Amino acid sequence: MTNRFTRTYVAEPQHIDELGHVNNTVWVQWIQDMATAHWDAVARPEDRAAFFWVVVRHEIDYRGNVSEGDTVTAETWIEGPAQGAKSLRRVEFADASGKRLVSAATTWAMLDRATGRLARVRPDILAAFL
């Protein structure tokens, strides 16, 4: 069973573009916010102190729009084992009816805070997320 993390977002006026819905850059920010919040909520304190994550790749599918005042529920989880310093995270956003609007797969790389270099993601680091 995968440890999933959820959070709710409300589309505010500053999130809306000229087409009247949440701008793509806002979705990317929310995706990053979800990953960071999940790490902060679940990772061991010693891991948060020793490592940080950077995005290597975003892949996003847009299936619907959100207008000002609409609420979406985001859910994130880590998919599969780490590959060296990389880990794949999924994020999905659904509207109030449960319709999936945005799906993302983001590859993150873990860096050692002390050296700034890539660090192998050990199973014990991801254990709390699985």
Tab-separated table of C-alpha atoms in Angstrom:
chain	number	residue	atom	x	y	z
A	1	MET	CA	0.000	0.000	0.000
A	2	THR	CA	1.359	3.391	-0.976
A	3	ASN	CA	1.415	6.193	1.582
A	4	ARG	CA	-0.573	8.969	-0.072
A	5	PHE	CA	-0.611	12.601	0.944
A	6	THR	CA	-3.515	14.940	0.173
A	7	ARG	CA	-4.122	18.660	0.251
A	8	THR	CA	-6.842	20.974	-1.031
A	9	TYR	CA	-6.290	24.058	-3.181
A	10	VAL	CA	-8.679	26.876	-4.040
A	11	ALA	CA	-8.249	28.764	-7.309
A	12	GLU	CA	-7.745	32.387	-6.298
A	13	PRO	CA	-7.769	35.436	-8.594
A	14	GLN	CA	-3.960	35.477	-8.928
A	15	HIS	CA	-4.033	31.858	-10.212
A	16	ILE	CA	-6.308	32.653	-13.154
A	17	ASP	CA	-5.001	33.392	-16.656
A	18	GLU	CA	-6.545	35.253	-19.601
A	19	LEU	CA	-8.518	32.123	-20.530
A	20	GLY	CA	-10.345	32.241	-17.195
A	21	HIS	CA	-8.807	29.159	-15.596
A	22	VAL	CA	-5.806	28.179	-13.478
A	23	ASN	CA	-2.598	28.919	-15.371
A	24	ASN	CA	-0.214	26.052	-16.179
A	25	THR	CA	2.555	27.660	-14.124
A	26	VAL	CA	0.281	27.510	-11.071
A	27	TRP	CA	-0.270	23.773	-11.589
A	28	VAL	CA	3.511	23.299	-11.697
A	29	GLN	CA	3.886	25.293	-8.471
A	30	TRP	CA	1.156	23.222	-6.790
A	31	ILE	CA	2.885	20.014	-7.933
A	32	GLN	CA	6.124	21.192	-6.358
A	33	ASP	CA	4.305	22.355	-3.222
A	34	MET	CA	2.727	18.904	-2.849
A	35	ALA	CA	6.090	17.139	-3.056
A	36	THR	CA	7.680	19.523	-0.563
A	37	ALA	CA	4.777	19.294	1.895
A	38	HIS	CA	4.786	15.483	1.692
A	39	TRP	CA	8.566	15.351	2.310
A	40	ASP	CA	8.255	17.775	5.241
A	41	ALA	CA	5.348	15.806	6.762
A	42	VAL	CA	6.780	12.298	6.435
A	43	ALA	CA	10.581	12.322	6.149
A	44	ARG	CA	12.659	11.696	9.240
A	45	PRO	CA	14.162	14.878	10.737
A	46	GLU	CA	17.701	13.658	10.077
A	47	ASP	CA	16.860	13.089	6.390
A	48	ARG	CA	15.288	16.547	6.044
A	49	ALA	CA	18.456	18.010	7.591
A	50	ALA	CA	20.828	16.031	5.366
A	51	PHE	CA	19.140	16.099	1.934
A	52	PHE	CA	17.084	18.203	-0.442
A	53	TRP	CA	15.393	17.472	-3.761
A	54	VAL	CA	15.510	19.084	-7.198
A	55	VAL	CA	13.265	18.461	-10.197
A	56	VAL	CA	14.821	16.588	-13.091
A	57	ARG	CA	11.689	16.178	-15.202
A	58	HIS	CA	7.982	17.102	-15.163
A	59	GLU	CA	5.428	15.295	-17.306
A	60	ILE	CA	1.932	16.757	-16.962
A	61	ASP	CA	-1.383	15.796	-18.548
A	62	TYR	CA	-4.127	18.431	-18.479
A	63	ARG	CA	-7.640	16.979	-18.745
A	64	GLY	CA	-9.794	19.802	-17.437
A	65	ASN	CA	-9.903	23.366	-16.186
A	66	VAL	CA	-10.438	25.065	-12.863
A	67	SER	CA	-11.992	28.506	-12.586
A	68	GLU	CA	-11.724	31.117	-9.862
A	69	GLY	CA	-13.261	29.903	-6.612
A	70	ASP	CA	-13.142	26.218	-7.590
A	71	THR	CA	-11.578	23.724	-5.209
A	72	VAL	CA	-9.351	20.823	-6.203
A	73	THR	CA	-7.994	17.990	-4.123
A	74	ALA	CA	-4.411	16.974	-4.791
A	75	GLU	CA	-3.013	13.559	-3.965
A	76	THR	CA	0.639	12.554	-4.212
A	77	TRP	CA	2.668	9.412	-3.729
A	78	ILE	CA	6.044	7.948	-4.598
A	79	GLU	CA	5.860	5.340	-7.317
A	80	GLY	CA	8.232	2.402	-7.268
A	81	PRO	CA	11.747	2.104	-5.921
A	82	ALA	CA	14.340	4.820	-6.313
A	83	GLN	CA	16.811	4.596	-9.181
A	84	GLY	CA	20.132	5.791	-7.805
A	85	ALA	CA	19.612	9.427	-6.802
A	86	LYS	CA	16.247	9.653	-8.593
A	87	SER	CA	12.711	9.014	-7.400
A	88	LEU	CA	9.416	9.214	-9.290
A	89	ARG	CA	6.510	11.057	-7.689
A	90	ARG	CA	2.934	11.135	-8.937
A	91	VAL	CA	0.497	13.966	-8.278
A	92	GLU	CA	-3.158	14.000	-9.294
A	93	PHE	CA	-5.696	16.798	-8.955
A	94	ALA	CA	-9.442	16.145	-8.934
A	95	ASP	CA	-12.444	18.456	-8.790
A	96	ALA	CA	-15.264	18.255	-6.229
A	97	SER	CA	-16.999	15.508	-8.228
A	98	GLY	CA	-13.836	13.399	-8.262
A	99	LYS	CA	-13.037	14.012	-11.943
A	100	ARG	CA	-9.266	13.881	-12.534
A	101	LEU	CA	-8.185	17.203	-14.023
A	102	VAL	CA	-4.395	17.124	-13.928
A	103	SER	CA	-1.953	14.212	-13.598
A	104	ALA	CA	1.774	14.629	-13.182
A	105	ALA	CA	4.806	12.388	-13.035
A	106	THR	CA	7.850	14.195	-11.710
A	107	THR	CA	11.334	12.795	-11.422
A	108	TRP	CA	13.200	14.238	-8.479
A	109	ALA	CA	16.907	13.903	-7.672
A	110	MET	CA	18.146	13.909	-4.096
A	111	LEU	CA	21.163	16.028	-3.203
A	112	ASP	CA	23.340	16.005	-0.129
A	113	ARG	CA	23.052	19.369	1.640
A	114	ALA	CA	26.671	19.334	2.804
A	115	THR	CA	28.243	18.677	-0.595
A	116	GLY	CA	25.540	19.758	-3.049
A	117	ARG	CA	26.146	16.478	-4.889
A	118	LEU	CA	23.745	13.757	-5.925
A	119	ALA	CA	23.041	11.226	-3.188
A	120	ARG	CA	21.781	7.686	-3.644
A	121	VAL	CA	18.233	7.338	-2.301
A	122	ARG	CA	18.513	4.518	0.211
A	123	PRO	CA	15.476	2.322	0.937
A	124	ASP	CA	15.353	3.541	4.548
A	125	ILE	CA	14.822	7.117	3.329
A	126	LEU	CA	11.783	6.134	1.244
A	127	ALA	CA	10.419	3.603	3.761
A	128	ALA	CA	8.194	6.179	5.483
A	129	PHE	CA	6.603	7.033	2.115
A	130	LEU	CA	5.688	3.451	1.225
